[in-house]
Amino acid sequence: MNPEVENQIRNNVNWTNLPNTIRQLIGNSQKEYEKCIVSYCIKNQVRFKESLAKQIRRDEKKYYEDLLNYSKENLMLYPYHLSDIYVRGLRITPFNYYLDMMAQLMASEKSYDTLPNFTAFDCVRLLGIGRNQYIDTMNKYRSSSRLRTIGFTRRKPIKSLLPSQPCDILIEPWWRLNPGCITDDDVKLLSSDEKKCLDTIIDYEKPIEAGKLNHECVHLLYRKGLVYLDVCLESSECVEVPPLESFVMNRITGDYFETLLYKLFVSIDDRTCLGELATLLEIDLDLVLNAVSLYCRLSIAKKKKQMDESTFDPSWKDYRSKIRKEVKSEESLLQWNSKKSENFFDDEELRSTTLSINLSESLSLKTPSPRAESSFLMPSPSADKTECGKKIGFLFDSTLTAFLMMGNLSSGLKNHAVTMFEVGKLTDQSLDNFISELEKISSEISEGEAQRYFDHALIFKSTIQFLRHNADLRLFSDFKECENGKKIAVEDEPLGLDLLRCESLASLDEDSRQRILAKNYSILFSMAPYSSSGEAHSSPPLCADSPFHFGPAVPEMNSFWFKLYLYKLIGDGPVSLFLPKGYRLKNVPQMFKNFEKFLIYTWGHDSIVASYSNLLLVLNDLLLHGPILVQCYSEFDEGAQTLHIAFNDTTHPLFEHPSVKKLHQILGLKHFCGYITMINPNGYDDKKFQEWLFLDLRYGIPLFDNKLNLNILSLFKENNLGSLTNLNSMLDISRRVSTELVDFIQNNQTIGIKEDKDVIAKSNDYVINCLNAKALKSKKLYQSVVLFPTQCILFDQDIKIL
């Protein structure tokens, strides 16, 4: 369905008031629009009386039956917001709903991974069926089927293998109880205490808080399906999301409500009320309240302000300890098994960011143990922690969460890693526990990939400790703008730190992301490098209200274009060829003949190293999938030598290299934190300037090399980069460089975003499929977009269009 049509239905616009432009999208057909209305309402579990469907469908009961069948077939979450209809009216409880869903799934012999994340999590909560229980039940079901075929036994009904009652769940005392569908036969089976409790619920004028009734009776009535729970929240209330426990990571469906759940994950914080959050995201308040209500129901989030315990029934004392979820060790995230690790990488963005080789890490020199050199980075002991004001945001990508999950570093660490990936954020309140888990990591030297995981985790720990609540950094918690556009500090205090996943931030539209960042953070730091090129993350936009950002100012700085821009700027760099998708090479270019090894970057992935002998085959194969950048890397099989130089590191032997000096002068690197990578194609350990070429420049804090990380952080403190004077200078330079970079990209594009579509149609298919999809269909033409190349671009001492 067209998004514009969906938007009209969401706003309850009937056919009479429908704009002509929207009518044309559905062929000026009222019947087609009515079909779209019913389809939208069922897919989005819209209440009948509050939708346009009531004008089209006359049978309300049939509408709700169709809605439930569609939800079940598509493995959607139970529509808790319609519990009054389904539990009280149709006697379909969440337990019955998930039981039928699970039975259908098993009867079809589908994989457990078919269940979407939130649905699977709710099934574990109510049915107690996780991955291993599902596999065990499937094996029993198949065994009975095989025995039946040879005449030994009758096949067991699938439901006989499933639980007959819901598990004991955590019910918070502030949740409200409503009577369900109750018959005389149900009442006869109740004890006197249960009858008394049920009478109180029925006779109460409005839904009653669970905490005012007997704890055991409430749970018994719920398990028998005689009551249902409302998790009501007000727009003035705040919630917090602690680290996830036993969250199931299967797959995402991309439906509207699931997308909303993930948007709220990264946006929520315990200082922003739900009404303000809805305003910041420009999302209907009722949708936000429904989504956050689900978080609380699943124990993903908790309300910051709880009920007064003096109003509780005495039976609710220590109520949390009475409900213990019995999860088998194989199912718990604390015992992450290999199957789940494989499923973690079923996500496309993780495959692209983790399975390919990170050049900056694979080529870096060996460094001392991160634990040995990090003591000077610890914050001042006198630094006072603050729970108010803005904080520091540290941006990371999915590669980091993969390292924390795959390294078998610490059992408790994986809950935090799952939270960082799924929620997209780890708040300052959770960092004490996170750091304590990182402290448990052994400093013993490992080998291969395992050492890479250990190094990242330990360097990450020291980076967090350096940035968080460090009074010596003199970072500012808030700013105000003067008439001349400059910012002045309002407060000066040690700041807390939130960890933010850039892919989760990218799921927000540009304006919402800007408002969320501006409200909660005064300064942002990025990890370096981001593992994928350009479109995998979206850097915060540069405007007057943006937080100051020590990282790539715009997404284009994380793309191949930035390399070419810098090569042209200083006239130095390896021979590089930028090829558009679909281009075919008949033979290896002449300028590559003197080299044995080549760096190949594919769009959205990390680099690989290829030999001259198979270069043509590799390039033509990769060009089928996207544009590539190929660079001359080494003249010998042994490979080239690389060195990383921290910005403004005057003690480094290559700091006086002409290219390094030019970069510092033109880009004002003394105001930033990051590093320059130099390459020696000869591979010799030679400090002669003429043997070294500029390869790459990255803004941010690296986590792959301990020595480089310590150097950058110490220079940050030593040069007082957090001072307001420096921050304003950095902002001015970032704006200038970003503008020049975007101009460079547009000047080297044969087709721009605003070109006539007829012109684009005459070009290659990749332009239509890739450039149009990314640029022309954007909500805003001024939104930052990393464009694909549309022609061959060569750098050999200067930029040339081939």
PDB file of C-alpha atoms in Angstrom, residues 241-382:
ATOM      1  CA  VAL A 241      14.698   0.672  30.083  1.00  0.00           C
ATOM      2  CA  PRO A 242      17.188  -1.425  32.097  1.00  0.00           C
ATOM      3  CA  PRO A 243      19.463  -3.957  30.356  1.00  0.00           C
ATOM      4  CA  LEU A 244      17.402  -6.648  28.627  1.00  0.00           C
ATOM      5  CA  GLU A 245      17.188 -10.097  30.167  1.00  0.00           C
ATOM      6  CA  SER A 246      16.363 -13.249  28.166  1.00  0.00           C
ATOM      7  CA  PHE A 247      15.342 -11.216  25.122  1.00  0.00           C
ATOM      8  CA  VAL A 248      14.858 -13.423  22.050  1.00  0.00           C
ATOM      9  CA  MET A 249      16.735 -12.343  18.928  1.00  0.00           C
ATOM     10  CA  ASN A 250      15.085 -14.020  15.934  1.00  0.00           C
ATOM     11  CA  ARG A 251      13.958 -11.655  13.209  1.00  0.00           C
ATOM     12  CA  ILE A 252      12.122  -8.411  12.593  1.00  0.00           C
ATOM     13  CA  THR A 253       9.080  -8.024  10.346  1.00  0.00           C
ATOM     14  CA  GLY A 254       9.187  -4.293   9.694  1.00  0.00           C
ATOM     15  CA  ASP A 255       5.483  -3.733  10.396  1.00  0.00           C
ATOM     16  CA  TYR A 256       4.337  -0.343  11.646  1.00  0.00           C
ATOM     17  CA  PHE A 257       4.026  -1.211  15.347  1.00  0.00           C
ATOM     18  CA  GLU A 258       7.320  -3.111  15.496  1.00  0.00           C
ATOM     19  CA  THR A 259       9.079  -0.198  13.795  1.00  0.00           C
ATOM     20  CA  LEU A 260       7.548   2.113  16.400  1.00  0.00           C
ATOM     21  CA  LEU A 261       8.800  -0.142  19.220  1.00  0.00           C
ATOM     22  CA  TYR A 262      12.375   0.097  17.971  1.00  0.00           C
ATOM     23  CA  LYS A 263      12.133   3.859  17.417  1.00  0.00           C
ATOM     24  CA  LEU A 264      11.003   4.336  21.000  1.00  0.00           C
ATOM     25  CA  PHE A 265      13.748   2.036  22.280  1.00  0.00           C
ATOM     26  CA  VAL A 266      16.532   4.399  21.264  1.00  0.00           C
ATOM     27  CA  SER A 267      14.540   7.559  22.072  1.00  0.00           C
ATOM     28  CA  ILE A 268      13.245   6.792  25.565  1.00  0.00           C
ATOM     29  CA  ASP A 269      14.963   8.087  28.664  1.00  0.00           C
ATOM     30  CA  ASP A 270      13.948   8.391  32.297  1.00  0.00           C
ATOM     31  CA  ARG A 271      13.937  12.199  32.239  1.00  0.00           C
ATOM     32  CA  THR A 272      11.540  12.668  29.309  1.00  0.00           C
ATOM     33  CA  CYS A 273       7.837  12.157  29.982  1.00  0.00           C
ATOM     34  CA  LEU A 274       5.862  10.159  27.427  1.00  0.00           C
ATOM     35  CA  GLY A 275       3.903  13.179  26.247  1.00  0.00           C
ATOM     36  CA  GLU A 276       7.095  15.077  25.493  1.00  0.00           C
ATOM     37  CA  LEU A 277       8.556  11.996  23.797  1.00  0.00           C
ATOM     38  CA  ALA A 278       5.539  11.790  21.484  1.00  0.00           C
ATOM     39  CA  THR A 279       6.025  15.474  20.630  1.00  0.00           C
ATOM     40  CA  LEU A 280       9.754  15.034  19.947  1.00  0.00           C
ATOM     41  CA  LEU A 281       9.091  12.111  17.591  1.00  0.00           C
ATOM     42  CA  GLU A 282       5.906  13.649  16.140  1.00  0.00           C
ATOM     43  CA  ILE A 283       4.017  10.414  16.794  1.00  0.00           C
ATOM     44  CA  ASP A 284       0.429  10.123  18.046  1.00  0.00           C
ATOM     45  CA  LEU A 285       0.415  10.032  21.861  1.00  0.00           C
ATOM     46  CA  ASP A 286      -1.923   7.008  22.039  1.00  0.00           C
ATOM     47  CA  LEU A 287       0.488   4.981  19.899  1.00  0.00           C
ATOM     48  CA  VAL A 288       3.387   5.911  22.163  1.00  0.00           C
ATOM     49  CA  LEU A 289       1.391   5.002  25.291  1.00  0.00           C
ATOM     50  CA  ASN A 290       0.384   1.634  23.772  1.00  0.00           C
ATOM     51  CA  ALA A 291       3.974   0.825  22.815  1.00  0.00           C
ATOM     52  CA  VAL A 292       5.465   1.783  26.182  1.00  0.00           C
ATOM     53  CA  SER A 293       2.638  -0.083  27.923  1.00  0.00           C
ATOM     54  CA  LEU A 294       3.800  -3.198  26.062  1.00  0.00           C
ATOM     55  CA  TYR A 295       7.388  -2.584  27.228  1.00  0.00           C
ATOM     56  CA  CYS A 296       6.157  -2.531  30.835  1.00  0.00           C
ATOM     57  CA  ARG A 297       3.983  -5.614  30.321  1.00  0.00           C
ATOM     58  CA  LEU A 298       6.969  -7.553  28.970  1.00  0.00           C
ATOM     59  CA  SER A 299       9.156  -6.236  31.831  1.00  0.00           C
ATOM     60  CA  ILE A 300      11.374  -4.522  29.261  1.00  0.00           C
ATOM     61  CA  ALA A 301      10.730  -1.119  30.842  1.00  0.00           C
ATOM     62  CA  LYS A 302       9.662  -0.013  34.282  1.00  0.00           C
ATOM     63  CA  LYS A 303       7.780   3.040  35.448  1.00  0.00           C
ATOM     64  CA  LYS A 304      10.032   5.483  37.229  1.00  0.00           C
ATOM     65  CA  LYS A 305       7.456   6.534  39.821  1.00  0.00           C
ATOM     66  CA  GLN A 306       5.914   3.497  41.518  1.00  0.00           C
ATOM     67  CA  MET A 307       2.812   3.243  43.718  1.00  0.00           C
ATOM     68  CA  ASP A 308       3.013   4.040  47.405  1.00  0.00           C
ATOM     69  CA  GLU A 309       3.761   0.681  49.053  1.00  0.00           C
ATOM     70  CA  SER A 310       1.634   1.598  52.055  1.00  0.00           C
ATOM     71  CA  THR A 311      -1.451   1.123  49.850  1.00  0.00           C
ATOM     72  CA  PHE A 312      -0.447  -2.454  48.939  1.00  0.00           C
ATOM     73  CA  ASP A 313      -2.141  -5.527  50.317  1.00  0.00           C
ATOM     74  CA  PRO A 314       0.306  -7.174  52.796  1.00  0.00           C
ATOM     75  CA  SER A 315       0.587 -10.192  50.482  1.00  0.00           C
ATOM     76  CA  TRP A 316       2.527  -8.055  47.978  1.00  0.00           C
ATOM     77  CA  LYS A 317       5.562  -7.738  50.215  1.00  0.00           C
ATOM     78  CA  ASP A 318       8.662  -8.737  48.213  1.00  0.00           C
ATOM     79  CA  TYR A 319       6.365  -9.582  45.287  1.00  0.00           C
ATOM     80  CA  ARG A 320       9.199  -9.550  42.754  1.00  0.00           C
ATOM     81  CA  SER A 321      11.005 -12.400  44.474  1.00  0.00           C
ATOM     82  CA  LYS A 322       7.855 -14.558  44.400  1.00  0.00           C
ATOM     83  CA  ILE A 323       7.891 -14.846  40.631  1.00  0.00           C
ATOM     84  CA  ARG A 324      11.051 -16.427  39.320  1.00  0.00           C
ATOM     85  CA  LYS A 325      11.256 -17.116  35.641  1.00  0.00           C
ATOM     86  CA  GLU A 326      12.691 -20.578  35.206  1.00  0.00           C
ATOM     87  CA  VAL A 327      14.645 -20.370  32.000  1.00  0.00           C
ATOM     88  CA  LYS A 328      16.897 -23.264  31.072  1.00  0.00           C
ATOM     89  CA  SER A 329      20.543 -22.384  30.886  1.00  0.00           C
ATOM     90  CA  GLU A 330      20.605 -22.984  27.137  1.00  0.00           C
ATOM     91  CA  GLU A 331      17.801 -20.481  26.656  1.00  0.00           C
ATOM     92  CA  SER A 332      19.232 -17.776  28.881  1.00  0.00           C
ATOM     93  CA  LEU A 333      21.288 -15.057  27.307  1.00  0.00           C
ATOM     94  CA  LEU A 334      23.796 -15.751  30.042  1.00  0.00           C
ATOM     95  CA  GLN A 335      24.490 -19.056  28.293  1.00  0.00           C
ATOM     96  CA  TRP A 336      24.495 -17.798  24.712  1.00  0.00           C
ATOM     97  CA  ASN A 337      24.703 -20.832  22.468  1.00  0.00           C
ATOM     98  CA  SER A 338      26.215 -21.178  19.049  1.00  0.00           C
ATOM     99  CA  LYS A 339      22.839 -21.358  17.361  1.00  0.00           C
ATOM    100  CA  LYS A 340      21.868 -17.964  18.724  1.00  0.00           C
ATOM    101  CA  SER A 341      25.200 -16.517  17.740  1.00  0.00           C
ATOM    102  CA  GLU A 342      24.523 -17.639  14.193  1.00  0.00           C
ATOM    103  CA  ASN A 343      21.063 -16.102  14.244  1.00  0.00           C
ATOM    104  CA  PHE A 344      22.524 -12.837  15.468  1.00  0.00           C
ATOM    105  CA  PHE A 345      24.327 -12.607  12.151  1.00  0.00           C
ATOM    106  CA  ASP A 346      21.194 -13.273  10.124  1.00  0.00           C
ATOM    107  CA  ASP A 347      20.712  -9.513  10.298  1.00  0.00           C
ATOM    108  CA  GLU A 348      21.946  -8.020   7.041  1.00  0.00           C
ATOM    109  CA  GLU A 349      23.632  -5.020   8.617  1.00  0.00           C
ATOM    110  CA  LEU A 350      25.553  -7.280  10.982  1.00  0.00           C
ATOM    111  CA  ARG A 351      26.733  -9.570   8.214  1.00  0.00           C
ATOM    112  CA  SER A 352      28.055  -6.589   6.343  1.00  0.00           C
ATOM    113  CA  THR A 353      29.744  -5.020   9.346  1.00  0.00           C
ATOM    114  CA  THR A 354      31.249  -8.035  11.034  1.00  0.00           C
ATOM    115  CA  LEU A 355      32.182 -10.790   8.615  1.00  0.00           C
ATOM    116  CA  SER A 356      34.430  -8.662   6.423  1.00  0.00           C
ATOM    117  CA  ILE A 357      37.940  -7.656   7.392  1.00  0.00           C
ATOM    118  CA  ASN A 358      38.468  -4.283   9.011  1.00  0.00           C
ATOM    119  CA  LEU A 359      41.512  -2.818   7.335  1.00  0.00           C
ATOM    120  CA  SER A 360      42.369  -0.453  10.166  1.00  0.00           C
ATOM    121  CA  GLU A 361      42.577  -3.366  12.573  1.00  0.00           C
ATOM    122  CA  SER A 362      44.151  -5.995  10.363  1.00  0.00           C
ATOM    123  CA  LEU A 363      46.908  -3.648   9.248  1.00  0.00           C
ATOM    124  CA  SER A 364      47.632  -1.953  12.575  1.00  0.00           C
ATOM    125  CA  LEU A 365      50.864  -2.583  14.434  1.00  0.00           C
ATOM    126  CA  LYS A 366      50.919  -4.712  17.570  1.00  0.00           C
ATOM    127  CA  THR A 367      50.295  -2.717  20.727  1.00  0.00           C
ATOM    128  CA  PRO A 368      50.702  -3.305  24.462  1.00  0.00           C
ATOM    129  CA  SER A 369      47.912  -4.736  26.602  1.00  0.00           C
ATOM    130  CA  PRO A 370      45.027  -2.244  27.017  1.00  0.00           C
ATOM    131  CA  ARG A 371      44.916  -2.950  30.741  1.00  0.00           C
ATOM    132  CA  ALA A 372      48.533  -1.978  31.265  1.00  0.00           C
ATOM    133  CA  GLU A 373      48.388   1.599  29.978  1.00  0.00           C
ATOM    134  CA  SER A 374      44.940   2.881  30.898  1.00  0.00           C
ATOM    135  CA  SER A 375      45.437   4.060  34.468  1.00  0.00           C
ATOM    136  CA  PHE A 376      46.023   7.714  33.588  1.00  0.00           C
ATOM    137  CA  LEU A 377      42.705   7.813  31.740  1.00  0.00           C
ATOM    138  CA  MET A 378      40.646   7.293  34.879  1.00  0.00           C
ATOM    139  CA  PRO A 379      38.465  10.277  35.812  1.00  0.00           C
ATOM    140  CA  SER A 380      39.216  12.464  38.775  1.00  0.00           C
ATOM    141  CA  PRO A 381      38.220  10.740  42.048  1.00  0.00           C
ATOM    142  CA  SER A 382      36.474  13.905  43.158  1.00  0.00           C
TER     143      SER A 382
END
